[in-house]
Each structure stands twice: as C-alpha cells, then as structure tokens.
Amino acid sequence: MSDHATMTPRRAATRARLLDAAREVIAERGAGGATVEGIAERAGFTRGAFYSNYASLDDLIVDLIRDVGEVRLRDVREAAGQFALNRTPGLTIDTALAGGVREFVHLLQPPMNDVLLQAELRLYALRHDGVRAGYVAVVRETMTGVYEILERLCASVNARLRTGPEITMEILLGFFDQGSAMSYLDLGRIDPDAQVARLSQLVDVIIETDQRG
Amino acid sequence: MSDHATMTPRRAATRARLLDAAREVIAERGAGGATVEGIAERAGFTRGAFYSNYASLDDLIVDLIRDVGEVRLRDVREAAGQFALNRTPGLTIDTALAGGVREFVHLLQPPMNDVLLQAELRLYALRHDGVRAGYVAVVRETMTGVYEILERLCASVNARLRTGPEITMEILLGFFDQGSAMSYLDLGRIDPDAQVARLSQLVDVIIETDQRG
DNA sequence: TCTTGCGGATACACTTCTGTATCGAAACGT
DNA sequence: ACGTTTCGATACAGAAGTGTATCCGCAAGA
C-alpha cells in the first residue's frame, strides 16, 4: 500500500508534501500532539486534501515509518559505500579504525528534528499494534545492514567484535540514541569533535584487536 | 517548589494522586495526548482539583520528572545495597559478576508503562526549555550514582571498566532503553532469562578483567 | 473543445479540552 | 462549637479538532 510509484504523479506529490509536513509537525508537537489539521495546514492544504489521501492519521504514520526507515538505511549504506571507496588497504588497525569513525560519525549527529521524530515513531509503534510489526521489520533491516558493514570493516583490519550481532547492534543503536538526545538536552546542539571522541571510545569497547599499534 | 514534605497532608495526598494519574495517562496517551481533564479524571477528581494544585500541565510534569528521577535513583541504590549485603568475599571474578548481574537485572525489566513514561519525559524535556536543566540534573545524578556502584563492584572483583564514567553510563543507559523498548516491540513482553543473558554480555563488553576463571 | 472525474476546498454537526469564576463543603485553629 | 480558610466541584464561554457530506475547478483524454 501507498507505494508512491504506482499512483498518479499529482497524488504522489501531495502525499510527499503531507509526509514532509508530518515529519515537522510530529517532531515539533509529538505524535500525540500532531493533528490532521496541523499536518494538512503545514503542507499548505486543508483537511480535505488529507482525507482524500489517507484514511486517518494512523494511516499516514504507517507510511511515514516506512519512509523514515528507508531513508535511514540508505544513509548507512551510503556511509558504508564511502568508507569502502576511500579506504586504502594495508593501514594499521588504529588508522583504519579512525578512518571508519570519520566516515560514520555524521550518522551520530542527526538534526534535532530527526532525534525527536525517531523517538516519537518508536513510541507510536509501541502503542499501536498495527504498526509494531512493520516498525520492528524496519529496525531489524537497519540493524542487519549496519552489522554487515561493521563486520566487514572489522575483518578488513584483523579485528573482531566482542559480542554477537544482536547485542552489538543494541549497544550501538542505544548509544546513538542516548548520545544525540543527551547532546541536545545538555548543550542544545551536537559537538562534532565530541562525537568523534565518543564514537572512538565506543569502537574501543565493542571491538577487540589481536595486535596493537 | 512542590516539596511534598512542606505542605498539608491533604494537599500532598491530592498531588500524589494526581502524579500517579499523570504517570498512567502520559504512558498511555503520551505527553502530547495527556490532558488536564484526563489526568484529573483518572485521579478521581475534576479539573478544579487540578488547577488548585498546579498552575498548568507543565507545572505538574516538572514535579513528575523530579519524582520519577528520585524513584529511579532509589531503585538503583537499593539494588546496590542488596548486592553489597549478599556478596560473599573471595569469589572468583565470574561468580562475582554473575551475582552482580542477578542483583541488577530486574532494573532491565521495567513494566511497559515505565518504558513509555521514561521516553515521554525525555522528549518533553527536549522540547521544553524550562524543564531541560532539571531533567539533565536528574539524569546526571542517576548516572553518577550508578557509576559509583559499578566502579565499586569492579574494584571488589579486581576488574576495571574499559572507558570513563560518561561513555560507560551512556552505553549502559542506552542499552537499557534500547533493550526494554525492543523487547516490548518484538515480543510484547520482557523475557527475564534473555535479559540476564543480555546483561551478562554487556558486562563482558564494558568490563576488563586481569585474570580469568 | 468538450466533458468526465479526481483532488482539494468548504460547510456542518459534534466532541473534547481549556481557563476562569463561582459556590458548597470539609478541615482546622481557637 | 464556630468562624475561617482552603480545597475541590460545577458552570460557562470559547477554542480547536474530527469525520462526513457536498461542491467546485482543473487536468487529461476523445
């Protein structure tokens, strides 16, 4: 359902505008505070447009979760691609790890709205049975994708992860969420240098190297 | 402000009932979906009672954040106390660590409502400047308390943490949040055995031991 | 160019929430 | 026991949102 490729361009464009508006409004007011009226208005429409595209707010949010998941996974894949392109073989472990950190650290600095939206969607999935399965699927896909990348990186520098996929990814994702939320809570912004340092330390914790230096 | 010790018992009781109601309502409908009317009604009052105790919903939520923080910290302290009481000196590292895991693992299995409430309050703090400082203070206090306990535990079994307080606590808290949320998303409940296994693995990751066995 | 139909706007009736103002009653000091 | 204070209920006016039903105009096809 709601596959933007299989509908008229006009309809797809309207839905895209509604989705973008929903991102903003949900980030600003929360999923509970987001209203059909608010989203439609933000998109430059009236409620009429909304209801002729989605049956309900729930319906739109399902669409949004799918979309957000796709974007996230694509971001990670792109970072991985960049890393693979830039990597020069034969580096020392530390240099290679530092390179990896540099390539992935921007994922640790999402804009405030993304942090809020992500948290809101997770809460929404927790509360709404009809959404949960889809949400979990998206998270799993992301976790799997990231883990593969991580494993490849480790193998290429003769290091290995201390724990299996599931725990590793939970540590990673939890750390990302916790870190970006605390940054905004604490400073009101994200300090890139601090994030590089944080990610480096995390890598030291979850990765085990056979040799040193 | 709103120190329950310095007000008449009746007032304190009413506020306590309102706070409890707020916990439930916010967990169920989210901070954005929680209304003065809903909270008052849940507590068995009308809005009149609410407004004669709090100036606004924001006002109550500030109180709630403080309260939730106190409860959390007390829980951790109690777990630490239990651990100290039950611990028999001279155990092997692995046995001692296993004991620690057993003592703290129940903190990894909060009821669904606590997971939701915690997430909602964090989001609320992110969005409301007037609340942020207090929220951060509460989190810092919790982190410090937990870290002290963790350090003492490590020292007593001749092990040490791989990273400093800040990163360690971010990993821990992030892992806790991520884990409980995913449990409820995935299974709809929390599996205690799985949590023990998860916590054991986490301990292996963040703790470094000098000897083995 | 005509017309057909879809997409978005408008109107309507209803519900829920807000904040204030007022009132009755329960608690408390003397 | 009595008056005072305080606390919680009720009433009111207004704001905002919901979903449906209806209408209109533009865009695409013959």
Short mmCIF file of C-alpha atoms (C1' of nucleotides) in Angstrom, two decimals:
data_model
loop_
_atom_site.label_atom_id
_atom_site.label_comp_id
_atom_site.label_asym_id
_atom_site.label_seq_id
_atom_site.Cartn_x
_atom_site.Cartn_y
_atom_site.Cartn_z
CA MET A 1 0.00 0.00 0.00
CA SER A 2 0.86 3.62 -0.56
CA ASP A 3 3.62 2.79 -2.97
CA HIS A 4 4.36 6.16 -4.47
CA ALA A 5 5.49 4.62 -7.74
CA THR A 6 2.08 3.16 -8.58
CA MET A 7 -0.02 6.30 -8.28
CA THR A 8 -0.56 9.40 -10.36
CA PRO A 9 2.23 11.98 -10.08
CA ARG A 10 -0.10 14.53 -8.61
CA ARG A 11 -1.24 12.19 -5.89
CA ALA A 12 2.29 11.10 -5.12
CA ALA A 13 3.40 14.74 -4.85
CA THR A 14 0.58 15.58 -2.46
CA ARG A 15 1.40 12.61 -0.29
CA ALA A 16 5.07 13.55 -0.26
CA ARG A 17 4.19 17.05 0.90
CA LEU A 18 1.95 15.61 3.58
CA LEU A 19 4.71 13.26 4.72
CA ASP A 20 7.20 16.10 4.95
CA ALA A 21 4.72 18.18 6.87
CA ALA A 22 4.08 15.25 9.18
CA ARG A 23 7.81 14.93 9.89
CA GLU A 24 7.95 18.52 11.02
CA VAL A 25 4.74 18.58 12.96
CA ILE A 26 5.40 15.30 14.76
CA ALA A 27 8.91 16.41 15.62
CA GLU A 28 7.59 19.69 16.97
CA ARG A 29 4.46 18.62 18.81
CA GLY A 30 4.89 14.90 19.22
CA ALA A 31 2.81 12.13 17.72
CA GLY A 32 0.07 12.79 20.24
CA GLY A 33 0.07 16.50 19.61
CA ALA A 34 0.08 16.13 15.85
CA THR A 35 -3.36 16.67 14.33
CA VAL A 36 -4.70 16.07 10.87
CA GLU A 37 -5.47 19.75 10.68
CA GLY A 38 -1.96 20.77 11.71
CA ILE A 39 -0.28 18.49 9.21
CA ALA A 40 -2.54 19.45 6.33
CA GLU A 41 -2.08 23.12 7.09
CA ARG A 42 1.71 22.78 7.32
CA ALA A 43 1.69 21.14 3.91
CA GLY A 44 -0.31 24.06 2.53
CA PHE A 45 -3.54 22.11 2.26
CA THR A 46 -6.78 21.84 4.13
CA ARG A 47 -8.06 18.73 5.82
CA GLY A 48 -9.89 17.85 2.63
CA ALA A 49 -6.61 17.06 0.91
CA PHE A 50 -5.53 14.93 3.80
CA TYR A 51 -8.63 12.80 3.93
CA SER A 52 -8.63 12.25 0.21
CA ASN A 53 -5.13 10.76 0.53
CA TYR A 54 -5.15 8.97 3.84
CA ALA A 55 -7.96 7.31 5.71
CA SER A 56 -6.65 8.54 9.04
CA LEU A 57 -3.63 9.88 10.88
CA ASP A 58 -2.62 6.32 11.71
CA ASP A 59 -2.62 5.53 8.03
CA LEU A 60 -0.19 8.34 7.29
CA ILE A 61 2.10 7.40 10.14
CA VAL A 62 2.45 3.86 8.86
CA ASP A 63 3.54 5.37 5.57
CA LEU A 64 5.91 7.70 7.38
CA ILE A 65 7.57 4.93 9.37
CA ARG A 66 8.29 3.04 6.19
CA ASP A 67 9.71 6.15 4.57
CA VAL A 68 11.90 7.12 7.51
CA GLY A 69 13.25 3.60 7.69
CA GLU A 70 14.17 3.62 4.02
CA VAL A 71 15.97 6.93 4.34
CA ARG A 72 17.92 5.77 7.39
CA LEU A 73 19.05 2.55 5.85
CA ARG A 74 20.09 4.37 2.70
CA ASP A 75 22.15 6.78 4.78
CA VAL A 76 24.00 3.96 6.47
CA ARG A 77 24.59 2.18 3.18
CA GLU A 78 25.95 5.36 1.65
CA ALA A 79 28.32 5.88 4.54
CA ALA A 80 29.48 2.31 4.10
CA GLY A 81 29.97 2.88 0.40
CA GLN A 82 32.01 5.98 1.08
CA PHE A 83 34.13 4.10 3.54
CA ALA A 84 34.77 1.30 1.08
CA LEU A 85 35.72 3.79 -1.64
CA ASN A 86 38.07 5.84 0.50
CA ARG A 87 39.76 3.02 2.30
CA THR A 88 43.34 2.30 1.39
CA PRO A 89 44.38 -1.24 2.23
CA GLY A 90 47.35 -2.09 4.39
CA LEU A 91 46.81 0.54 7.03
CA THR A 92 47.44 -0.07 10.68
CA ILE A 93 44.47 -1.07 12.74
CA ASP A 94 44.24 2.24 14.53
CA THR A 95 44.42 4.26 11.34
CA ALA A 96 41.81 2.12 9.68
CA LEU A 97 39.51 2.38 12.67
CA ALA A 98 39.99 6.13 12.78
CA GLY A 99 39.04 6.24 9.10
CA GLY A 100 35.91 4.25 9.82
CA VAL A 101 34.98 6.55 12.65
CA ARG A 102 35.39 9.58 10.41
CA GLU A 103 33.14 8.07 7.77
CA PHE A 104 30.34 7.10 10.08
CA VAL A 105 30.39 9.83 12.66
CA HIS A 106 27.97 12.09 10.80
CA LEU A 107 25.32 9.50 11.50
CA LEU A 108 25.88 10.37 15.14
CA GLN A 109 24.90 13.99 14.57
CA PRO A 110 21.34 13.97 13.34
CA PRO A 111 19.42 17.24 13.39
CA MET A 112 17.26 17.77 16.44
CA ASN A 113 14.08 17.05 14.49
CA ASP A 114 15.34 13.62 13.46
CA VAL A 115 16.06 12.75 17.07
CA LEU A 116 12.58 13.79 18.08
CA LEU A 117 10.90 12.11 15.13
CA GLN A 118 12.75 8.86 15.68
CA ALA A 119 11.75 8.76 19.32
CA GLU A 120 8.16 9.64 18.55
CA LEU A 121 7.83 6.93 15.94
CA ARG A 122 9.24 4.32 18.27
CA LEU A 123 6.74 5.33 20.93
CA TYR A 124 4.00 5.26 18.36
CA ALA A 125 4.96 1.74 17.35
CA LEU A 126 5.00 0.67 20.99
CA ARG A 127 1.44 1.92 21.46
CA HIS A 128 -0.17 0.83 18.20
CA ASP A 129 -0.30 -2.88 17.50
CA GLY A 130 -0.97 -2.42 13.82
CA VAL A 131 2.29 -0.56 13.38
CA ARG A 132 4.58 -2.63 15.56
CA ALA A 133 5.39 -5.42 13.15
CA GLY A 134 6.31 -3.03 10.37
CA TYR A 135 8.40 -0.93 12.68
CA VAL A 136 10.28 -3.93 14.02
CA ALA A 137 10.93 -5.11 10.49
CA VAL A 138 12.44 -1.75 9.59
CA VAL A 139 14.65 -1.74 12.68
CA ARG A 140 15.81 -5.28 12.03
CA GLU A 141 16.67 -4.47 8.45
CA THR A 142 18.69 -1.48 9.57
CA MET A 143 20.45 -3.49 12.25
CA THR A 144 21.33 -6.25 9.83
CA GLY A 145 22.64 -3.80 7.28
CA VAL A 146 24.77 -1.97 9.80
CA TYR A 147 26.07 -5.16 11.32
CA GLU A 148 27.23 -6.49 7.98
CA ILE A 149 29.11 -3.29 7.36
CA LEU A 150 30.64 -3.41 10.79
CA GLU A 151 31.71 -6.99 10.41
CA ARG A 152 33.32 -6.33 7.06
CA LEU A 153 35.20 -3.39 8.50
CA CYS A 154 36.43 -5.46 11.42
CA ALA A 155 37.55 -8.31 9.21
CA SER A 156 39.44 -5.94 6.96
CA VAL A 157 41.52 -4.66 9.84
CA ASN A 158 42.03 -8.02 11.51
CA ALA A 159 39.83 -7.20 14.47
CA ARG A 160 36.62 -8.71 15.75
CA LEU A 161 33.51 -7.73 17.65
CA ARG A 162 33.30 -8.79 21.26
CA THR A 163 29.66 -9.84 21.04
CA GLY A 164 27.21 -11.20 18.51
CA PRO A 165 25.11 -9.19 16.10
CA GLU A 166 22.12 -8.59 18.30
CA ILE A 167 23.90 -7.27 21.38
CA THR A 168 26.37 -5.30 19.33
CA MET A 169 23.61 -3.55 17.44
CA GLU A 170 21.63 -2.85 20.57
CA ILE A 171 24.67 -1.26 22.13
CA LEU A 172 25.30 0.76 19.00
CA LEU A 173 21.77 1.98 18.43
CA GLY A 174 21.20 2.65 22.10
CA PHE A 175 24.42 4.59 22.25
CA PHE A 176 23.49 6.63 19.19
CA ASP A 177 20.07 7.49 20.55
CA GLN A 178 21.28 8.20 24.04
CA GLY A 179 24.17 10.27 22.79
CA SER A 180 22.28 12.52 20.44
CA ALA A 181 19.46 13.06 22.90
CA MET A 182 21.88 13.95 25.69
CA SER A 183 23.78 16.31 23.43
CA TYR A 184 20.68 18.29 22.68
CA LEU A 185 19.50 18.16 26.26
CA ASP A 186 22.84 19.24 27.60
CA LEU A 187 24.22 21.69 25.09
CA GLY A 188 21.24 22.34 22.89
CA ARG A 189 23.39 21.25 19.99
CA ILE A 190 25.77 18.49 18.89
CA ASP A 191 29.52 18.99 19.10
CA PRO A 192 31.11 17.10 16.19
CA ASP A 193 34.51 16.73 17.86
CA ALA A 194 32.92 15.31 20.96
CA GLN A 195 31.03 12.83 18.80
CA VAL A 196 34.22 11.66 17.11
CA ALA A 197 35.77 11.10 20.51
CA ARG A 198 32.69 9.30 21.75
CA LEU A 199 32.49 7.04 18.75
CA SER A 200 36.19 6.22 19.02
CA GLN A 201 35.74 5.17 22.60
CA LEU A 202 32.74 3.08 21.69
CA VAL A 203 34.74 1.33 18.99
CA ASP A 204 37.43 0.55 21.53
CA VAL A 205 34.81 -1.04 23.72
CA ILE A 206 32.98 -3.20 21.23
CA ILE A 207 35.97 -4.19 19.09
CA GLU A 208 38.78 -6.49 20.05
CA THR A 209 42.08 -6.38 18.20
CA ASP A 210 44.66 -9.12 18.03
CA GLN A 211 47.63 -6.84 17.72
CA ARG A 212 48.32 -3.28 18.77
CA GLY A 213 49.91 -0.20 17.22
CA MET B 1 8.91 24.13 44.96
CA SER B 2 6.30 21.44 45.36
CA ASP B 3 8.16 19.72 48.15
CA HIS B 4 5.57 17.34 49.46
CA ALA B 5 7.04 17.46 52.96
CA THR B 6 6.28 21.14 53.47
CA MET B 7 2.57 21.10 52.63
CA THR B 8 -0.55 19.94 54.38
CA PRO B 9 -1.13 16.18 54.26
CA ARG B 10 -4.32 16.59 52.31
CA ARG B 11 -2.64 18.66 49.65
CA ALA B 12 0.28 16.28 49.45
CA ALA B 13 -2.09 13.34 49.07
CA THR B 14 -4.02 15.02 46.29
CA ARG B 15 -0.85 15.87 44.46
CA ALA B 16 0.40 12.33 44.87
CA ARG B 17 -2.81 11.00 43.35
CA LEU B 18 -2.51 13.47 40.50
CA LEU B 19 1.10 12.44 39.92
CA ASP B 20 0.17 8.76 39.82
CA ALA B 21 -2.64 9.50 37.43
CA ALA B 22 -0.27 11.52 35.27
CA ARG B 23 2.14 8.57 35.10
CA GLU B 24 -0.58 6.37 33.74
CA VAL B 25 -2.13 8.85 31.38
CA ILE B 26 1.18 10.01 29.94
CA ALA B 27 2.31 6.43 29.48
CA GLU B 28 -0.92 5.59 27.72
CA ARG B 29 -1.51 8.64 25.56
CA GLY B 30 1.86 10.36 25.50
CA ALA B 31 2.79 13.72 26.90
CA GLY B 32 1.12 15.45 23.98
CA GLY B 33 -2.05 13.44 24.33
CA ALA B 34 -2.26 13.89 28.08
CA THR B 35 -4.82 16.49 29.08
CA VAL B 36 -5.56 18.18 32.36
CA GLU B 37 -9.02 16.74 32.19
CA GLY B 38 -7.77 13.22 31.56
CA ILE B 39 -5.31 13.29 34.43
CA ALA B 40 -7.76 14.79 36.90
CA GLU B 41 -10.41 12.29 35.93
CA ARG B 42 -8.01 9.36 36.23
CA ALA B 43 -7.12 10.54 39.72
CA GLY B 44 -10.80 10.63 40.60
CA PHE B 45 -11.03 14.41 40.60
CA THR B 46 -12.35 17.09 38.34
CA ARG B 47 -10.26 19.80 36.73
CA GLY B 48 -10.98 22.00 39.71
CA ALA B 49 -8.75 19.90 41.89
CA PHE B 50 -6.00 20.00 39.33
CA TYR B 51 -5.95 23.74 38.92
CA SER B 52 -5.98 24.32 42.64
CA ASN B 53 -2.79 22.24 42.91
CA TYR B 54 -0.89 23.03 39.75
CA ALA B 55 -0.83 26.15 37.64
CA SER B 56 -0.65 24.15 34.43
CA LEU B 57 0.17 20.79 32.94
CA ASP B 58 3.78 21.88 32.54
CA ASP B 59 3.90 22.59 36.22
CA LEU B 60 2.84 19.07 37.08
CA ILE B 61 5.25 17.49 34.63
CA VAL B 62 8.20 19.29 36.22
CA ASP B 63 7.09 17.78 39.51
CA LEU B 64 6.70 14.38 37.86
CA ILE B 65 10.17 14.40 36.34
CA ARG B 66 11.69 15.11 39.73
CA ASP B 67 9.66 12.33 41.29
CA VAL B 68 10.45 9.76 38.63
CA GLY B 69 14.14 10.58 38.93
CA GLU B 70 14.07 10.08 42.69
CA VAL B 71 12.35 6.74 42.37
CA ARG B 72 14.82 5.53 39.75
CA LEU B 73 17.87 6.51 41.73
CA ARG B 74 16.43 4.89 44.84
CA ASP B 75 15.84 1.66 42.90
CA VAL B 76 19.44 1.55 41.76
CA ARG B 77 20.70 2.33 45.25
CA GLU B 78 18.56 -0.43 46.70
CA ALA B 79 19.86 -2.92 44.16
CA ALA B 80 23.37 -1.86 45.07
CA GLY B 81 22.61 -2.29 48.75
CA GLN B 82 21.23 -5.76 48.13
CA PHE B 83 24.32 -6.66 46.17
CA ALA B 84 26.61 -5.43 48.96
CA LEU B 85 24.63 -7.38 51.54
CA ASN B 86 24.52 -10.65 49.64
CA ARG B 87 28.06 -10.63 48.36
CA THR B 88 30.46 -13.11 49.88
CA PRO B 89 34.09 -12.05 49.52
CA GLY B 90 36.72 -14.23 47.91
CA LEU B 91 34.63 -15.41 44.99
CA THR B 92 36.04 -15.86 41.54
CA ILE B 93 35.55 -12.99 39.16
CA ASP B 94 32.98 -14.79 37.07
CA THR B 95 30.91 -15.83 40.06
CA ALA B 96 31.01 -12.34 41.49
CA LEU B 97 29.99 -10.82 38.16
CA ALA B 98 27.19 -13.32 37.82
CA GLY B 99 25.99 -12.30 41.28
CA GLY B 100 26.05 -8.66 40.26
CA VAL B 101 24.11 -9.40 37.14
CA ARG B 102 21.48 -11.25 39.12
CA GLU B 103 21.09 -8.35 41.52
CA PHE B 104 20.73 -5.67 38.89
CA VAL B 105 18.90 -7.43 36.13
CA HIS B 106 15.46 -6.56 37.42
CA LEU B 107 16.28 -2.97 36.53
CA LEU B 108 16.42 -4.20 32.95
CA GLN B 109 12.82 -5.34 33.07
CA PRO B 110 10.72 -2.28 33.75
CA PRO B 111 7.00 -2.52 33.14
CA MET B 112 5.85 -1.26 29.78
CA ASN B 113 4.42 1.89 31.29
CA ASP B 114 7.78 2.85 32.76
CA VAL B 115 9.43 2.46 29.38
CA LEU B 116 6.82 4.68 27.79
CA LEU B 117 6.86 7.23 30.59
CA GLN B 118 10.63 7.48 30.57
CA ALA B 119 10.71 8.09 26.84
CA GLU B 120 7.90 10.62 27.01
CA LEU B 121 9.57 12.60 29.75
CA ARG B 122 12.83 12.73 27.85
CA LEU B 123 11.02 14.02 24.80
CA TYR B 124 9.20 16.52 26.93
CA ALA B 125 12.49 17.78 28.34
CA LEU B 126 13.91 18.07 24.83
CA ARG B 127 11.03 20.26 23.78
CA HIS B 128 10.57 22.44 26.84
CA ASP B 129 13.45 24.69 27.80
CA GLY B 130 12.13 25.29 31.29
CA VAL B 131 12.33 21.58 32.06
CA ARG B 132 15.60 20.67 30.39
CA ALA B 133 18.00 21.78 33.12
CA GLY B 134 16.11 19.89 35.80
CA TYR B 135 15.88 16.80 33.66
CA VAL B 136 19.57 16.83 32.88
CA ALA B 137 20.37 17.25 36.56
CA VAL B 138 18.28 14.21 37.39
CA VAL B 139 19.94 12.11 34.69
CA ARG B 140 23.40 13.18 35.78
CA GLU B 141 22.64 12.31 39.37
CA THR B 142 21.43 8.88 38.35
CA MET B 143 24.45 8.31 36.14
CA THR B 144 26.85 9.33 38.90
CA GLY B 145 25.14 7.10 41.40
CA VAL B 146 25.15 4.10 39.10
CA TYR B 147 28.73 4.66 38.06
CA GLU B 148 29.94 4.73 41.64
CA ILE B 149 28.21 1.45 42.28
CA LEU B 150 29.66 -0.03 39.13
CA GLU B 151 33.16 1.09 39.98
CA ARG B 152 32.95 -0.32 43.48
CA LEU B 153 31.73 -3.62 42.08
CA CYS B 154 34.57 -3.73 39.60
CA ALA B 155 37.19 -2.89 42.19
CA SER B 156 35.89 -5.60 44.50
CA VAL B 157 36.41 -8.27 41.86
CA ASN B 158 39.72 -6.95 40.58
CA ALA B 159 38.33 -5.81 37.24
CA ARG B 160 38.02 -2.43 35.64
CA LEU B 161 35.82 -0.55 33.19
CA ARG B 162 37.15 -0.07 29.69
CA THR B 163 36.01 3.54 29.43
CA GLY B 164 35.41 6.54 31.65
CA PRO B 165 32.23 7.33 33.55
CA GLU B 166 30.47 9.29 30.87
CA ILE B 167 30.81 6.83 27.99
CA THR B 168 30.20 3.85 30.22
CA MET B 169 26.98 5.32 31.52
CA GLU B 170 25.79 6.31 28.07
CA ILE B 171 26.37 2.79 26.87
CA LEU B 172 24.57 1.39 29.88
CA LEU B 173 21.57 3.68 29.80
CA GLY B 174 21.27 3.48 26.04
CA PHE B 175 21.43 -0.29 26.22
CA PHE B 176 18.78 -0.40 28.92
CA ASP B 177 16.41 1.83 26.99
CA GLN B 178 17.00 0.16 23.67
CA GLY B 179 16.69 -3.29 25.17
CA SER B 180 13.45 -2.79 27.02
CA ALA B 181 11.84 -0.96 24.13
CA MET B 182 12.84 -3.66 21.67
CA SER B 183 11.59 -6.39 23.99
CA TYR B 184 8.15 -4.87 24.11
CA LEU B 185 8.16 -4.11 20.40
CA ASP B 186 9.28 -7.57 19.50
CA LEU B 187 7.63 -9.89 21.98
CA GLY B 188 5.15 -7.62 23.66
CA ARG B 189 6.79 -8.54 26.93
CA ILE B 190 10.18 -8.91 28.58
CA ASP B 191 11.84 -12.29 28.91
CA PRO B 192 13.81 -12.34 32.18
CA ASP B 193 16.21 -15.07 31.07
CA ALA B 194 17.02 -13.22 27.91
CA GLN B 195 17.69 -10.11 29.95
CA VAL B 196 20.14 -11.94 32.18
CA ALA B 197 21.97 -13.16 29.12
CA ARG B 198 21.95 -9.71 27.60
CA LEU B 199 23.26 -8.06 30.72
CA SER B 200 25.99 -10.68 31.08
CA GLN B 201 27.16 -9.99 27.56
CA LEU B 202 27.12 -6.27 28.18
CA VAL B 203 29.22 -6.74 31.29
CA ASP B 204 31.72 -8.74 29.27
CA VAL B 205 31.95 -5.86 26.85
CA ILE B 206 32.35 -2.93 29.21
CA ILE B 207 34.46 -4.67 31.85
CA GLU B 208 38.06 -5.78 31.54
CA THR B 209 39.45 -8.42 33.86
CA ASP B 210 43.10 -9.00 34.69
CA GLN B 211 42.76 -12.70 35.23
CA ARG B 212 40.35 -15.32 34.00
CA GLY B 213 38.45 -18.20 35.57
"C1'" DT C 1 -13.15 21.97 -27.46
"C1'" DC C 2 -15.89 19.43 -24.69
"C1'" DT C 3 -16.58 16.59 -20.77
"C1'" DT C 4 -15.55 13.41 -17.25
"C1'" DG C 5 -13.73 12.51 -12.97
"C1'" DC C 6 -10.47 13.18 -9.47
"C1'" DG C 7 -8.49 16.02 -5.97
"C1'" DG C 8 -8.84 19.52 -2.88
"C1'" DA C 9 -11.83 23.18 -0.52
"C1'" DT C 10 -15.81 24.29 2.20
"C1'" DA C 11 -19.58 23.63 5.33
"C1'" DC C 12 -21.70 21.27 9.17
"C1'" DA C 13 -22.62 19.00 13.39
"C1'" DC C 14 -20.37 17.07 17.12
"C1'" DT C 15 -16.90 16.23 20.67
"C1'" DT C 16 -13.24 17.42 23.73
"C1'" DC C 17 -10.37 20.48 26.12
"C1'" DT C 18 -9.14 24.96 28.26
"C1'" DG C 19 -9.14 28.53 31.82
"C1'" DT C 20 -11.75 31.30 34.82
"C1'" DA C 21 -15.21 32.37 38.01
"C1'" DT C 22 -18.24 30.97 41.46
"C1'" DC C 23 -20.01 28.11 45.01
"C1'" DG C 24 -20.54 24.48 48.65
"C1'" DA C 25 -18.36 21.77 51.95
"C1'" DA C 26 -14.81 19.75 54.57
"C1'" DA C 27 -10.77 20.66 57.65
"C1'" DC C 28 -8.51 23.34 61.15
"C1'" DG C 29 -7.40 26.66 64.90
"C1'" DT C 30 -9.10 28.78 68.90
"C1'" DA D 1 -18.76 24.72 68.59
"C1'" DC D 2 -17.74 28.26 65.43
"C1'" DG D 3 -15.77 31.04 62.06
"C1'" DT D 4 -12.17 30.99 58.69
"C1'" DT D 5 -9.65 29.20 55.22
"C1'" DT D 6 -8.82 26.18 51.82
"C1'" DC D 7 -9.95 22.76 48.56
"C1'" DG D 8 -12.44 20.61 45.08
"C1'" DA D 9 -16.90 20.63 42.15
"C1'" DT D 10 -19.71 22.98 38.84
"C1'" DA D 11 -20.93 26.19 35.33
"C1'" DC D 12 -19.72 28.84 31.28
"C1'" DA D 13 -17.76 30.65 27.12
"C1'" DG D 14 -14.70 29.84 23.78
"C1'" DA D 15 -11.13 27.41 21.08
"C1'" DA D 16 -9.68 23.60 18.33
"C1'" DG D 17 -10.14 19.19 16.21
"C1'" DT D 18 -12.85 15.31 13.96
"C1'" DG D 19 -15.12 12.98 10.17
"C1'" DT D 20 -18.60 13.31 6.69
"C1'" DA D 21 -21.02 15.25 3.01
"C1'" DT D 22 -21.01 18.30 -0.62
"C1'" DC D 23 -19.25 21.28 -4.02
"C1'" DC D 24 -16.20 23.17 -7.50
"C1'" DG D 25 -12.35 23.57 -10.68
"C1'" DC D 26 -8.58 21.91 -13.12
"C1'" DA D 27 -6.24 18.41 -15.87
"C1'" DA D 28 -6.20 14.81 -19.10
"C1'" DG D 29 -8.49 12.11 -22.98
"C1'" DA D 30 -11.58 11.77 -27.09
#
